[in-house]
Amino acid sequence: MQRRFVSLTRPQERAPAGRCSKTENRPGKRDRTREGLLVKVGLAEVNITPPLGNQIPGYGPKERLSTGVRDELYVKAMAIESADTSLAFIVIDIISLELDSCERIRKRVQEATGIPAGNVMVACTHTHTGAPRPEGEYALRYYPILEDKAADAAIIAYARREEASVGFGRGYEDTISFNRRFYMKDGTVQTNPGVLNPNIDRPEGPIDPEVLVMRIDNAQGEPIGVVSNYAVHTDCVGGTEYSSDYPAYISRTIKQLYGESVVSLFFQGACGNLNHIDVSGRIDAKLVPHRVRMGNRLGLEIAKVRDLTKTSADEVLLSTASRFITVSARALRAHEIEWAHHKLVELDGMSEESMTARQLMEKARAERRLQSQGKPLPTRAYEIQVSAIGDLAIVALPSEMFVEFGLEIKDKSPFAYTIINELSNGSGLGYVCTPQACDHGGYEPTGALFSEEAGGRFVQAAIDLLHERHAARCLHK
């Protein structure tokens, strides 16, 4: 079966992008070193592995208490400063984060460092074998610790900042990410229909094979950090042991190549409909576990790009801006209400102990659907944030975005490099689906947290902010 993925030229073939237009009365180039625009960067990683016995989220309400540690969980942070602007980026090995936790983290960072809360980006790796959600006695005791350590990582990174040189590059990896939604031969669409399923016709959508890299060296030219970005679900471990999934193996590769003190900061791309399952059956996880194979492949590609990337200690202009977009939940269609009734009848009489994780999740969703009938659609404001670091833009988006949205933002971005960073700034869980996916059904649209137009509105807000940040950058040139 032939795979489909987005048309993306390989790094060496990609046309230049993100250049500022020249004007007749543009002032001459200034001595930025003398103006103090040398960049300073600090990085840190703090262990946040919780006690055993906590619920591991990621597969619905079925009990899955942690029994061990496969890989330690971390919060990692980067603080970057140039002239009078400072930004902080925090990435937590957790499936999602709620808004109140994010606000407390940002507030603590601002109080300790002076970095404005709006200049702090808080994101999740979305690991499905990570720290618990704030539910239950254990977790409620753990969350204040998690929030403090998340802020601590940024505070430590800020205290460690030193003169640095940075550069940006891109790579390509199309063998570890797969669109998980498929047209079947009967015309329906299914999510994860199974390896070697003879009824599969073709994937519904693309993948995003771009690997984006930010190289960070100190004043002596020694590596201190590597920022990377890729789009594929961190859901290839399973079991009851804590693990940060394949980003742990990216980090191991980076540390083995460049030193134990080098921090690997990974931003999760738009991967709501992407995962690691190759339905053609070509990949045997018994030979090399998915997390190892994926992390090693990405780690080596990131290292290759990093080594080919030139760095500069100046010309790094920083800025950030946010926009809040209010969207409603999705109005359910008649067939979706029918599905909920049918599902509850199907599961009637089964004990929760006998149900699979998928059945428990479907039961909970069916119950929520029926409970919502006749009630006003709830609304919520979600933050879209864009931060610029020279030629690089980092777009923070809410929840689990379908890859099509990330690709559209990248295609319309005026920056040379655009990182998509989903599950950011306290957005919580939930799929932001394309209208096409809502029409076709499958697993992801069974949730109804976001209206069908939400994704388009988030994308437009991100594109507007990107152009605003790019225009402001050009004024400083």
CSV table of C-alpha atoms in Angstrom, one decimal:
chain,number,residue,atom,x,y,z
A,1,MET,CA,0.0,0.0,0.0
A,2,GLN,CA,1.4,3.4,-1.0
A,3,ARG,CA,1.8,6.0,1.7
A,4,ARG,CA,0.8,9.6,1.2
A,5,PHE,CA,2.6,12.5,2.7
A,6,VAL,CA,2.8,16.2,2.2
A,7,SER,CA,4.9,17.5,-0.6
A,8,LEU,CA,8.0,19.0,1.0
A,9,THR,CA,11.3,19.5,-0.7
A,10,ARG,CA,14.3,18.2,1.0
A,11,PRO,CA,16.3,20.7,3.1
A,12,GLN,CA,19.0,21.4,0.5
A,13,GLU,CA,16.3,22.0,-2.2
A,14,ARG,CA,14.1,24.4,-0.2
A,15,ALA,CA,13.8,27.9,-1.5
A,16,PRO,CA,14.9,30.8,0.8
A,17,ALA,CA,12.1,32.2,2.8
A,18,GLY,CA,11.3,34.9,5.4
A,19,ARG,CA,13.4,37.7,3.9
A,20,CYS,CA,12.5,41.3,4.6
A,21,SER,CA,11.9,43.5,1.6
A,22,LYS,CA,14.3,46.4,1.0
A,23,THR,CA,13.2,50.0,0.8
A,24,GLU,CA,14.8,53.1,-0.6
A,25,ASN,CA,15.0,54.9,2.7
A,26,ARG,CA,16.0,52.0,4.9
A,27,PRO,CA,18.7,53.0,7.3
A,28,GLY,CA,22.2,51.5,7.0
A,29,LYS,CA,23.1,48.4,8.9
A,30,ARG,CA,23.8,49.1,12.5
A,31,ASP,CA,26.6,47.7,14.7
A,32,ARG,CA,24.4,45.3,16.7
A,33,THR,CA,27.3,44.0,18.8
A,34,ARG,CA,27.9,47.6,20.0
A,35,GLU,CA,24.2,48.0,20.7
A,36,GLY,CA,24.3,45.0,23.0
A,37,LEU,CA,22.2,42.6,20.9
A,38,LEU,CA,24.5,39.7,21.6
A,39,VAL,CA,22.2,36.8,22.5
A,40,LYS,CA,22.4,35.1,25.9
A,41,VAL,CA,20.9,31.6,26.4
A,42,GLY,CA,20.5,29.3,29.4
A,43,LEU,CA,19.1,25.8,29.5
A,44,ALA,CA,18.0,23.4,32.3
A,45,GLU,CA,16.3,20.1,32.9
A,46,VAL,CA,14.7,19.1,36.1
A,47,ASN,CA,13.5,15.6,37.0
A,48,ILE,CA,9.7,15.5,37.7
A,49,THR,CA,9.2,11.7,37.9
A,50,PRO,CA,6.2,11.3,40.3
A,51,PRO,CA,5.8,8.6,43.0
A,52,LEU,CA,4.7,5.1,41.8
A,53,GLY,CA,1.0,4.3,42.2
A,54,ASN,CA,-0.3,7.3,40.3
A,55,GLN,CA,-2.7,6.9,37.4
A,56,ILE,CA,-0.9,7.1,34.0
A,57,PRO,CA,-3.2,9.0,31.6
A,58,GLY,CA,-3.6,8.5,27.9
A,59,TYR,CA,-6.1,5.6,27.4
A,60,GLY,CA,-9.2,7.0,29.0
A,61,PRO,CA,-10.6,6.3,32.5
A,62,LYS,CA,-9.4,2.7,32.8
A,63,GLU,CA,-7.1,2.3,35.8
A,64,ARG,CA,-3.4,2.2,34.8
A,65,LEU,CA,-1.3,2.8,37.9
A,66,SER,CA,2.4,3.3,37.5
A,67,THR,CA,4.5,0.4,38.7
A,68,GLY,CA,8.0,1.4,37.6
A,69,VAL,CA,10.2,3.8,35.7
A,70,ARG,CA,11.4,3.0,32.2
A,71,ASP,CA,12.7,6.6,31.5
A,72,GLU,CA,12.8,9.5,34.0
A,73,LEU,CA,10.3,12.3,33.3
A,74,TYR,CA,11.7,15.8,32.9
A,75,VAL,CA,10.7,19.4,32.5
A,76,LYS,CA,13.1,21.2,30.3
A,77,ALA,CA,13.5,24.9,29.7
A,78,MET,CA,15.3,27.5,27.7
A,79,ALA,CA,15.7,31.2,28.6
A,80,ILE,CA,16.9,33.5,25.9
A,81,GLU,CA,17.8,37.2,26.1
A,82,SER,CA,18.8,39.8,23.6
A,83,ALA,CA,18.9,43.5,24.2
A,84,ASP,CA,15.9,44.3,26.5
A,85,THR,CA,13.8,41.3,25.6
A,86,SER,CA,13.7,37.9,27.4
A,87,LEU,CA,11.7,34.8,26.5
A,88,ALA,CA,11.3,31.5,28.3
A,89,PHE,CA,10.2,28.1,26.9
A,90,ILE,CA,9.1,25.3,29.2
A,91,VAL,CA,8.4,21.7,27.9
A,92,ILE,CA,7.0,19.1,30.4
A,93,ASP,CA,6.9,15.3,30.0
A,94,ILE,CA,3.1,15.2,30.5
A,95,ILE,CA,0.1,14.4,28.4
A,96,SER,CA,-1.5,17.8,28.9
A,97,LEU,CA,-1.7,20.7,31.2
A,98,GLU,CA,-4.6,22.7,32.5
A,99,LEU,CA,-4.9,26.5,32.3
A,100,ASP,CA,-4.7,27.2,36.1
A,101,SER,CA,-1.4,25.2,36.3
A,102,CYS,CA,0.0,27.1,33.4
A,103,GLU,CA,-0.9,30.4,34.9
A,104,ARG,CA,0.8,29.5,38.3
A,105,ILE,CA,4.0,28.4,36.4
A,106,ARG,CA,4.1,31.6,34.4
A,107,LYS,CA,3.5,33.8,37.5
A,108,ARG,CA,6.3,32.1,39.4
A,109,VAL,CA,8.8,32.5,36.5
A,110,GLN,CA,7.9,36.2,36.3
A,111,GLU,CA,8.3,36.8,40.0
A,112,ALA,CA,11.7,35.1,40.1
A,113,THR,CA,13.2,36.3,36.8
A,114,GLY,CA,11.3,39.4,35.7
A,115,ILE,CA,10.4,37.7,32.4
A,116,PRO,CA,6.8,38.8,31.7
A,117,ALA,CA,4.3,36.0,32.0
A,118,GLY,CA,3.2,36.6,28.5
A,119,ASN,CA,6.8,35.9,27.3
A,120,VAL,CA,6.7,32.4,28.8
A,121,MET,CA,5.6,29.5,26.6
A,122,VAL,CA,4.5,26.3,28.5
A,123,ALA,CA,4.1,23.1,26.5
A,124,CYS,CA,3.7,19.3,26.8
A,125,THR,CA,5.5,16.5,25.0
A,126,HIS,CA,2.1,14.6,25.2
A,127,THR,CA,3.7,11.4,26.4
A,128,HIS,CA,1.1,8.7,27.1
A,129,THR,CA,3.3,7.2,29.9
A,130,GLY,CA,3.9,10.4,31.8
A,131,ALA,CA,2.8,12.2,35.0
A,132,PRO,CA,-0.9,12.0,36.0
A,133,ARG,CA,-3.6,14.6,35.4
A,134,PRO,CA,-4.7,16.6,38.5
A,135,GLU,CA,-7.3,14.0,39.6
A,136,GLY,CA,-7.2,11.9,42.7
A,137,GLU,CA,-5.5,12.2,46.1
A,138,TYR,CA,-1.9,11.3,45.0
A,139,ALA,CA,-2.0,13.6,41.9
A,140,LEU,CA,-3.4,16.5,43.8
A,141,ARG,CA,-0.5,16.3,46.2
A,142,TYR,CA,1.9,16.0,43.3
A,143,TYR,CA,0.7,18.9,41.2
A,144,PRO,CA,2.0,21.8,43.3
A,145,ILE,CA,5.4,20.1,43.1
A,146,LEU,CA,5.2,19.6,39.4
A,147,GLU,CA,4.2,23.3,38.9
A,148,ASP,CA,7.1,24.5,41.1
A,149,LYS,CA,9.6,22.3,39.3
A,150,ALA,CA,8.3,23.5,35.9
A,151,ALA,CA,8.9,27.1,37.0
A,152,ASP,CA,12.2,26.1,38.6
A,153,ALA,CA,13.5,24.8,35.2
A,154,ALA,CA,13.0,28.2,33.6
A,155,ILE,CA,14.4,30.0,36.7
A,156,ILE,CA,17.5,27.9,36.6
A,157,ALA,CA,17.8,28.3,32.8
A,158,TYR,CA,17.6,32.1,33.3
A,159,ALA,CA,20.3,32.0,36.0
A,160,ARG,CA,22.6,30.0,33.7
A,161,ARG,CA,22.2,32.3,30.7
A,162,GLU,CA,25.5,33.0,29.0
A,163,GLU,CA,26.7,34.6,25.7
A,164,ALA,CA,25.8,32.2,23.0
A,165,SER,CA,25.6,31.8,19.2
A,166,VAL,CA,22.5,30.3,17.6
A,167,GLY,CA,21.5,28.9,14.2
A,168,PHE,CA,18.6,27.2,12.6
A,169,GLY,CA,18.3,24.3,10.1
A,170,ARG,CA,15.9,21.7,8.8
A,171,GLY,CA,16.0,18.0,8.1
A,172,TYR,CA,13.7,15.4,6.7
A,173,GLU,CA,12.3,12.1,8.2
A,174,ASP,CA,9.4,10.3,6.6
A,175,THR,CA,9.8,6.7,7.9
A,176,ILE,CA,8.5,7.0,11.5
A,177,SER,CA,5.3,9.0,11.2
A,178,PHE,CA,2.0,7.8,9.6
A,179,ASN,CA,-1.4,9.3,9.2
A,180,ARG,CA,-3.6,7.1,11.4
A,181,ARG,CA,-6.9,7.8,9.6
A,182,PHE,CA,-7.7,5.6,6.6
A,183,TYR,CA,-10.3,5.4,3.9
A,184,MET,CA,-11.6,1.9,3.9
A,185,LYS,CA,-12.8,0.1,0.8
A,186,ASP,CA,-16.4,0.4,1.9
A,187,GLY,CA,-16.1,4.2,1.8
A,188,THR,CA,-15.9,4.7,5.6
A,189,VAL,CA,-13.0,6.3,7.5
A,190,GLN,CA,-11.3,4.4,10.4
A,191,THR,CA,-8.6,5.4,12.9
A,192,ASN,CA,-5.9,2.8,13.3
A,193,PRO,CA,-7.8,0.1,11.4
A,194,GLY,CA,-5.0,-2.5,12.1
A,195,VAL,CA,-1.8,-3.7,10.6
A,196,LEU,CA,-2.3,-5.6,7.2
A,197,ASN,CA,-6.0,-5.0,7.3
A,198,PRO,CA,-7.1,-6.0,3.7
A,199,ASN,CA,-10.0,-3.5,3.8
A,200,ILE,CA,-7.7,-0.4,3.9
A,201,ASP,CA,-7.8,1.7,0.8
A,202,ARG,CA,-5.5,4.8,1.5
A,203,PRO,CA,-4.6,7.3,4.2
A,204,GLU,CA,-7.1,10.2,4.6
A,205,GLY,CA,-4.3,12.8,4.9
A,206,PRO,CA,-0.6,13.7,4.9
A,207,ILE,CA,2.2,13.7,7.4
A,208,ASP,CA,4.8,16.4,8.1
A,209,PRO,CA,8.3,15.0,7.6
A,210,GLU,CA,10.1,18.3,8.4
A,211,VAL,CA,12.6,18.2,11.3
A,212,LEU,CA,13.4,21.7,12.6
A,213,VAL,CA,16.6,22.3,14.6
A,214,MET,CA,18.0,25.2,16.6
A,215,ARG,CA,21.7,24.9,17.4
A,216,ILE,CA,22.9,26.6,20.5
A,217,ASP,CA,26.6,27.0,21.3
A,218,ASN,CA,28.5,28.9,24.0
A,219,ALA,CA,31.0,31.7,23.3
A,220,GLN,CA,33.7,29.1,22.9
A,221,GLY,CA,31.8,27.2,20.3
A,222,GLU,CA,30.9,24.3,22.5
A,223,PRO,CA,27.4,22.9,22.4
A,224,ILE,CA,25.0,23.7,25.3
A,225,GLY,CA,21.7,22.9,23.8
A,226,VAL,CA,19.7,21.6,20.8
A,227,VAL,CA,16.0,22.5,20.2
A,228,SER,CA,14.1,20.2,17.8
A,229,ASN,CA,10.6,19.9,16.5
A,230,TYR,CA,8.8,17.0,14.8
A,231,ALA,CA,5.2,15.8,14.5
A,232,VAL,CA,4.2,12.3,15.6
A,233,HIS,CA,2.3,11.1,18.7
A,234,THR,CA,4.3,10.3,21.7
A,235,ASP,CA,2.3,7.1,22.2
A,236,CYS,CA,4.6,4.2,21.4
A,237,VAL,CA,5.5,2.7,24.8
A,238,GLY,CA,2.4,1.6,26.7
A,239,GLY,CA,2.5,-0.4,29.9
A,240,THR,CA,2.6,0.8,33.4
A,241,GLU,CA,6.1,2.3,33.6
A,242,TYR,CA,6.8,6.0,33.4
A,243,SER,CA,8.5,7.0,30.1
A,244,SER,CA,8.9,10.2,28.2
A,245,ASP,CA,8.7,8.1,25.0
A,246,TYR,CA,10.9,8.7,22.0
A,247,PRO,CA,12.0,12.2,23.1
A,248,ALA,CA,14.0,10.4,25.8
A,249,TYR,CA,16.0,8.6,23.1
A,250,ILE,CA,16.5,11.9,21.1
A,251,SER,CA,18.0,13.3,24.3
A,252,ARG,CA,20.2,10.2,24.8
A,253,THR,CA,21.5,10.5,21.3
A,254,ILE,CA,22.3,14.2,21.7
A,255,LYS,CA,24.0,13.6,25.0
A,256,GLN,CA,26.1,10.7,23.7
A,257,LEU,CA,27.2,12.8,20.8
A,258,TYR,CA,27.8,16.2,22.4
A,259,GLY,CA,28.0,15.6,26.2
A,260,GLU,CA,25.8,14.9,29.2
A,261,SER,CA,25.4,18.6,30.0
A,262,VAL,CA,23.8,19.4,26.6
A,263,VAL,CA,20.0,19.9,26.9
A,264,SER,CA,17.7,18.5,24.2
A,265,LEU,CA,14.5,20.5,24.1
A,266,PHE,CA,11.8,18.9,22.0
A,267,PHE,CA,8.6,20.7,20.7
A,268,GLN,CA,5.7,18.4,19.7
A,269,GLY,CA,4.3,19.3,16.3
A,270,ALA,CA,0.7,19.2,15.0
A,271,CYS,CA,0.1,15.4,15.3
A,272,GLY,CA,-3.5,14.9,16.3
A,273,ASN,CA,-3.9,12.4,13.4
A,274,LEU,CA,-0.4,11.1,13.3
A,275,ASN,CA,1.2,8.1,15.0
A,276,HIS,CA,3.9,5.5,14.7
A,277,ILE,CA,1.8,2.6,13.3
A,278,ASP,CA,2.8,1.4,9.8
A,279,VAL,CA,-0.2,-0.5,8.6
A,280,SER,CA,1.8,-2.1,5.8
A,281,GLY,CA,3.5,-4.3,8.4
A,282,ARG,CA,7.0,-3.4,7.4
A,283,ILE,CA,8.1,-2.4,10.9
A,284,ASP,CA,8.7,-5.1,13.5
A,285,ALA,CA,8.7,-3.6,17.0
A,286,LYS,CA,10.0,-6.9,18.4
A,287,LEU,CA,13.3,-6.2,16.7
A,288,VAL,CA,13.7,-2.6,17.9
A,289,PRO,CA,11.1,-1.0,20.1
A,290,HIS,CA,9.3,1.9,18.5
A,291,ARG,CA,10.5,4.5,21.1
A,292,VAL,CA,14.2,3.4,20.4
A,293,ARG,CA,13.9,3.3,16.6
A,294,MET,CA,12.1,6.6,16.4
A,295,GLY,CA,14.2,8.4,19.0
A,296,ASN,CA,17.5,7.2,17.4
A,297,ARG,CA,16.4,8.1,13.9
A,298,LEU,CA,15.3,11.6,14.9
A,299,GLY,CA,18.3,12.1,17.2
A,300,LEU,CA,20.7,11.3,14.3
A,301,GLU,CA,18.8,13.5,11.8
A,302,ILE,CA,18.8,16.3,14.4
A,303,ALA,CA,22.5,15.9,15.0
A,304,LYS,CA,23.2,15.9,11.2
A,305,VAL,CA,21.3,19.1,10.8
A,306,ARG,CA,22.8,20.6,13.8
A,307,ASP,CA,26.4,19.9,12.6
A,308,LEU,CA,25.6,21.6,9.2
A,309,THR,CA,24.0,24.6,10.8
A,310,LYS,CA,26.0,27.8,11.0
A,311,THR,CA,25.6,30.0,14.1
A,312,SER,CA,25.8,33.7,14.9
A,313,ALA,CA,26.2,35.6,18.1
A,314,ASP,CA,24.3,38.6,16.8
A,315,GLU,CA,21.3,39.6,14.7
A,316,VAL,CA,19.0,37.6,17.0
A,317,LEU,CA,16.0,39.8,17.5
A,318,LEU,CA,13.4,38.5,20.0
A,319,SER,CA,9.7,39.2,20.2
A,320,THR,CA,6.4,37.6,21.2
A,321,ALA,CA,2.7,38.2,20.9
A,322,SER,CA,-0.5,36.4,21.8
A,323,ARG,CA,-4.1,36.4,20.7
A,324,PHE,CA,-7.0,34.8,22.5
A,325,ILE,CA,-9.6,33.0,20.3
A,326,THR,CA,-13.0,32.1,21.8
A,327,VAL,CA,-14.6,29.0,20.3
A,328,SER,CA,-17.5,26.9,21.3
A,329,ALA,CA,-17.9,23.1,21.6
A,330,ARG,CA,-19.1,21.3,18.5
A,331,ALA,CA,-22.8,20.9,17.9
A,332,LEU,CA,-23.4,17.2,17.6
A,333,ARG,CA,-25.1,15.7,14.5
A,334,ALA,CA,-28.0,13.3,14.7
A,335,HIS,CA,-26.0,10.3,13.7
A,336,GLU,CA,-23.6,11.1,16.6
A,337,ILE,CA,-26.4,11.1,19.1
A,338,GLU,CA,-27.6,7.8,17.6
A,339,TRP,CA,-24.0,6.5,18.1
A,340,ALA,CA,-24.1,7.4,21.8
A,341,HIS,CA,-27.4,5.6,22.3
A,342,HIS,CA,-26.2,2.5,20.4
A,343,LYS,CA,-22.8,2.5,22.3
A,344,LEU,CA,-24.5,2.6,25.7
A,345,VAL,CA,-26.8,-0.2,24.7
A,346,GLU,CA,-23.9,-2.2,23.4
A,347,LEU,CA,-22.0,-1.8,26.7
A,348,ASP,CA,-24.9,-2.2,29.0
A,349,GLY,CA,-24.4,-5.0,31.5
A,350,MET,CA,-20.6,-5.0,31.2
A,351,SER,CA,-18.6,-4.2,34.3
A,352,GLU,CA,-15.9,-1.6,34.1
A,353,GLU,CA,-13.4,-4.2,35.1
A,354,SER,CA,-14.2,-6.3,32.0
A,355,MET,CA,-14.2,-3.4,29.6
A,356,THR,CA,-11.1,-2.5,27.5
A,357,ALA,CA,-9.6,1.0,27.7
A,358,ARG,CA,-11.2,1.8,24.4
A,359,GLN,CA,-14.7,0.7,25.6
A,360,LEU,CA,-14.4,2.7,28.8
A,361,MET,CA,-13.4,5.8,26.8
A,362,GLU,CA,-16.3,5.3,24.4
A,363,LYS,CA,-18.7,4.9,27.2
A,364,ALA,CA,-17.6,8.1,28.9
A,365,ARG,CA,-17.9,10.0,25.6
A,366,ALA,CA,-21.3,8.6,24.9
A,367,GLU,CA,-22.5,9.6,28.3
A,368,ARG,CA,-21.2,13.1,27.9
A,369,ARG,CA,-22.9,13.5,24.6
A,370,LEU,CA,-26.3,12.6,25.9
A,371,GLN,CA,-25.8,14.7,29.0
A,372,SER,CA,-25.1,17.7,26.8
A,373,GLN,CA,-28.3,17.5,24.8
A,374,GLY,CA,-30.5,20.6,25.2
A,375,LYS,CA,-27.8,22.6,26.9
A,376,PRO,CA,-26.0,25.7,25.5
A,377,LEU,CA,-22.7,24.9,23.8
A,378,PRO,CA,-19.9,25.8,26.3
A,379,THR,CA,-17.3,28.3,25.0
A,380,ARG,CA,-13.7,29.0,26.0
A,381,ALA,CA,-10.9,31.3,25.0
A,382,TYR,CA,-7.6,29.7,23.8
A,383,GLU,CA,-4.3,31.4,23.5
A,384,ILE,CA,-2.4,31.5,20.2
A,385,GLN,CA,1.1,32.6,20.9
A,386,VAL,CA,4.0,33.4,18.4
A,387,SER,CA,7.5,33.9,19.6
A,388,ALA,CA,10.3,35.0,17.2
A,389,ILE,CA,14.0,34.3,17.6
A,390,GLY,CA,15.6,35.8,14.5
A,391,ASP,CA,14.7,33.8,11.5
A,392,LEU,CA,12.8,31.2,13.6
A,393,ALA,CA,9.1,31.5,14.8
A,394,ILE,CA,7.6,29.2,17.4
A,395,VAL,CA,3.8,28.9,17.2
A,396,ALA,CA,2.1,27.7,20.3
A,397,LEU,CA,-1.3,26.1,19.6
A,398,PRO,CA,-3.9,24.6,21.9
A,399,SER,CA,-4.7,20.9,22.3
A,400,GLU,CA,-4.1,18.2,19.6
A,401,MET,CA,-4.1,19.8,16.2
A,402,PHE,CA,-4.5,17.9,13.0
A,403,VAL,CA,-1.4,17.9,10.9
A,404,GLU,CA,-3.2,19.8,8.1
A,405,PHE,CA,-3.4,22.9,10.3
A,406,GLY,CA,0.3,22.8,11.1
A,407,LEU,CA,1.2,22.5,7.4
A,408,GLU,CA,-1.0,25.4,6.5
A,409,ILE,CA,0.6,27.7,9.0
A,410,LYS,CA,4.1,26.7,7.9
A,411,ASP,CA,3.2,27.2,4.2
A,412,LYS,CA,1.9,30.7,4.9
A,413,SER,CA,4.5,31.8,7.5
A,414,PRO,CA,6.9,34.6,6.4
A,415,PHE,CA,9.7,33.2,8.6
A,416,ALA,CA,12.4,31.0,7.2
A,417,TYR,CA,11.8,28.4,9.9
A,418,THR,CA,8.4,27.9,11.7
A,419,ILE,CA,8.1,25.5,14.6
A,420,ILE,CA,4.5,24.2,15.5
A,421,ASN,CA,4.2,23.6,19.2
A,422,GLU,CA,0.8,22.0,20.1
A,423,LEU,CA,-0.7,21.4,23.6
A,424,SER,CA,0.6,24.7,24.8
A,425,ASN,CA,-0.3,27.3,27.4
A,426,GLY,CA,-2.7,25.3,29.5
A,427,SER,CA,-5.0,24.2,26.7
A,428,GLY,CA,-6.0,20.8,28.2
A,429,LEU,CA,-6.8,17.7,26.1
A,430,GLY,CA,-9.0,17.4,23.0
A,431,TYR,CA,-8.7,17.0,19.2
A,432,VAL,CA,-8.9,20.0,16.9
A,433,CYS,CA,-10.2,18.2,13.7
A,434,THR,CA,-10.6,19.4,10.2
A,435,PRO,CA,-14.2,19.8,8.9
A,436,GLN,CA,-13.4,16.9,6.5
A,437,ALA,CA,-12.6,14.6,9.5
A,438,CYS,CA,-15.8,15.6,11.2
A,439,ASP,CA,-17.7,14.6,8.0
A,440,HIS,CA,-15.9,11.3,7.8
A,441,GLY,CA,-16.1,10.2,11.5
A,442,GLY,CA,-13.5,8.0,13.1
A,443,TYR,CA,-12.1,8.2,16.6
A,444,GLU,CA,-10.9,11.7,16.8
A,445,PRO,CA,-14.2,13.5,16.1
A,446,THR,CA,-15.9,11.4,18.8
A,447,GLY,CA,-14.9,14.2,21.1
A,448,ALA,CA,-16.8,17.5,20.7
A,449,LEU,CA,-14.7,20.0,22.6
A,450,PHE,CA,-13.9,22.2,19.5
A,451,SER,CA,-16.3,23.5,16.9
A,452,GLU,CA,-15.6,22.6,13.3
A,453,GLU,CA,-14.4,26.1,12.5
A,454,ALA,CA,-12.0,26.2,15.5
A,455,GLY,CA,-9.0,24.9,13.7
A,456,GLY,CA,-9.4,27.4,10.9
A,457,ARG,CA,-9.7,30.3,13.4
A,458,PHE,CA,-6.6,29.2,15.3
A,459,VAL,CA,-4.7,28.9,12.0
A,460,GLN,CA,-5.7,32.4,10.9
A,461,ALA,CA,-4.8,33.9,14.2
A,462,ALA,CA,-1.4,32.2,14.1
A,463,ILE,CA,-0.8,33.5,10.5
A,464,ASP,CA,-1.8,37.0,11.5
A,465,LEU,CA,0.6,37.0,14.4
A,466,LEU,CA,3.4,35.6,12.3
A,467,HIS,CA,3.1,38.4,9.8
A,468,GLU,CA,2.9,41.0,12.6
A,469,ARG,CA,6.1,39.6,14.2
A,470,HIS,CA,7.9,39.4,10.9
A,471,ALA,CA,6.9,43.0,10.0
A,472,ALA,CA,8.3,44.2,13.4
A,473,ARG,CA,11.5,42.2,12.8
A,474,CYS,CA,11.9,43.9,9.4
A,475,LEU,CA,11.6,47.3,11.0
A,476,HIS,CA,14.7,46.5,13.1
A,477,LYS,CA,16.8,45.5,10.1
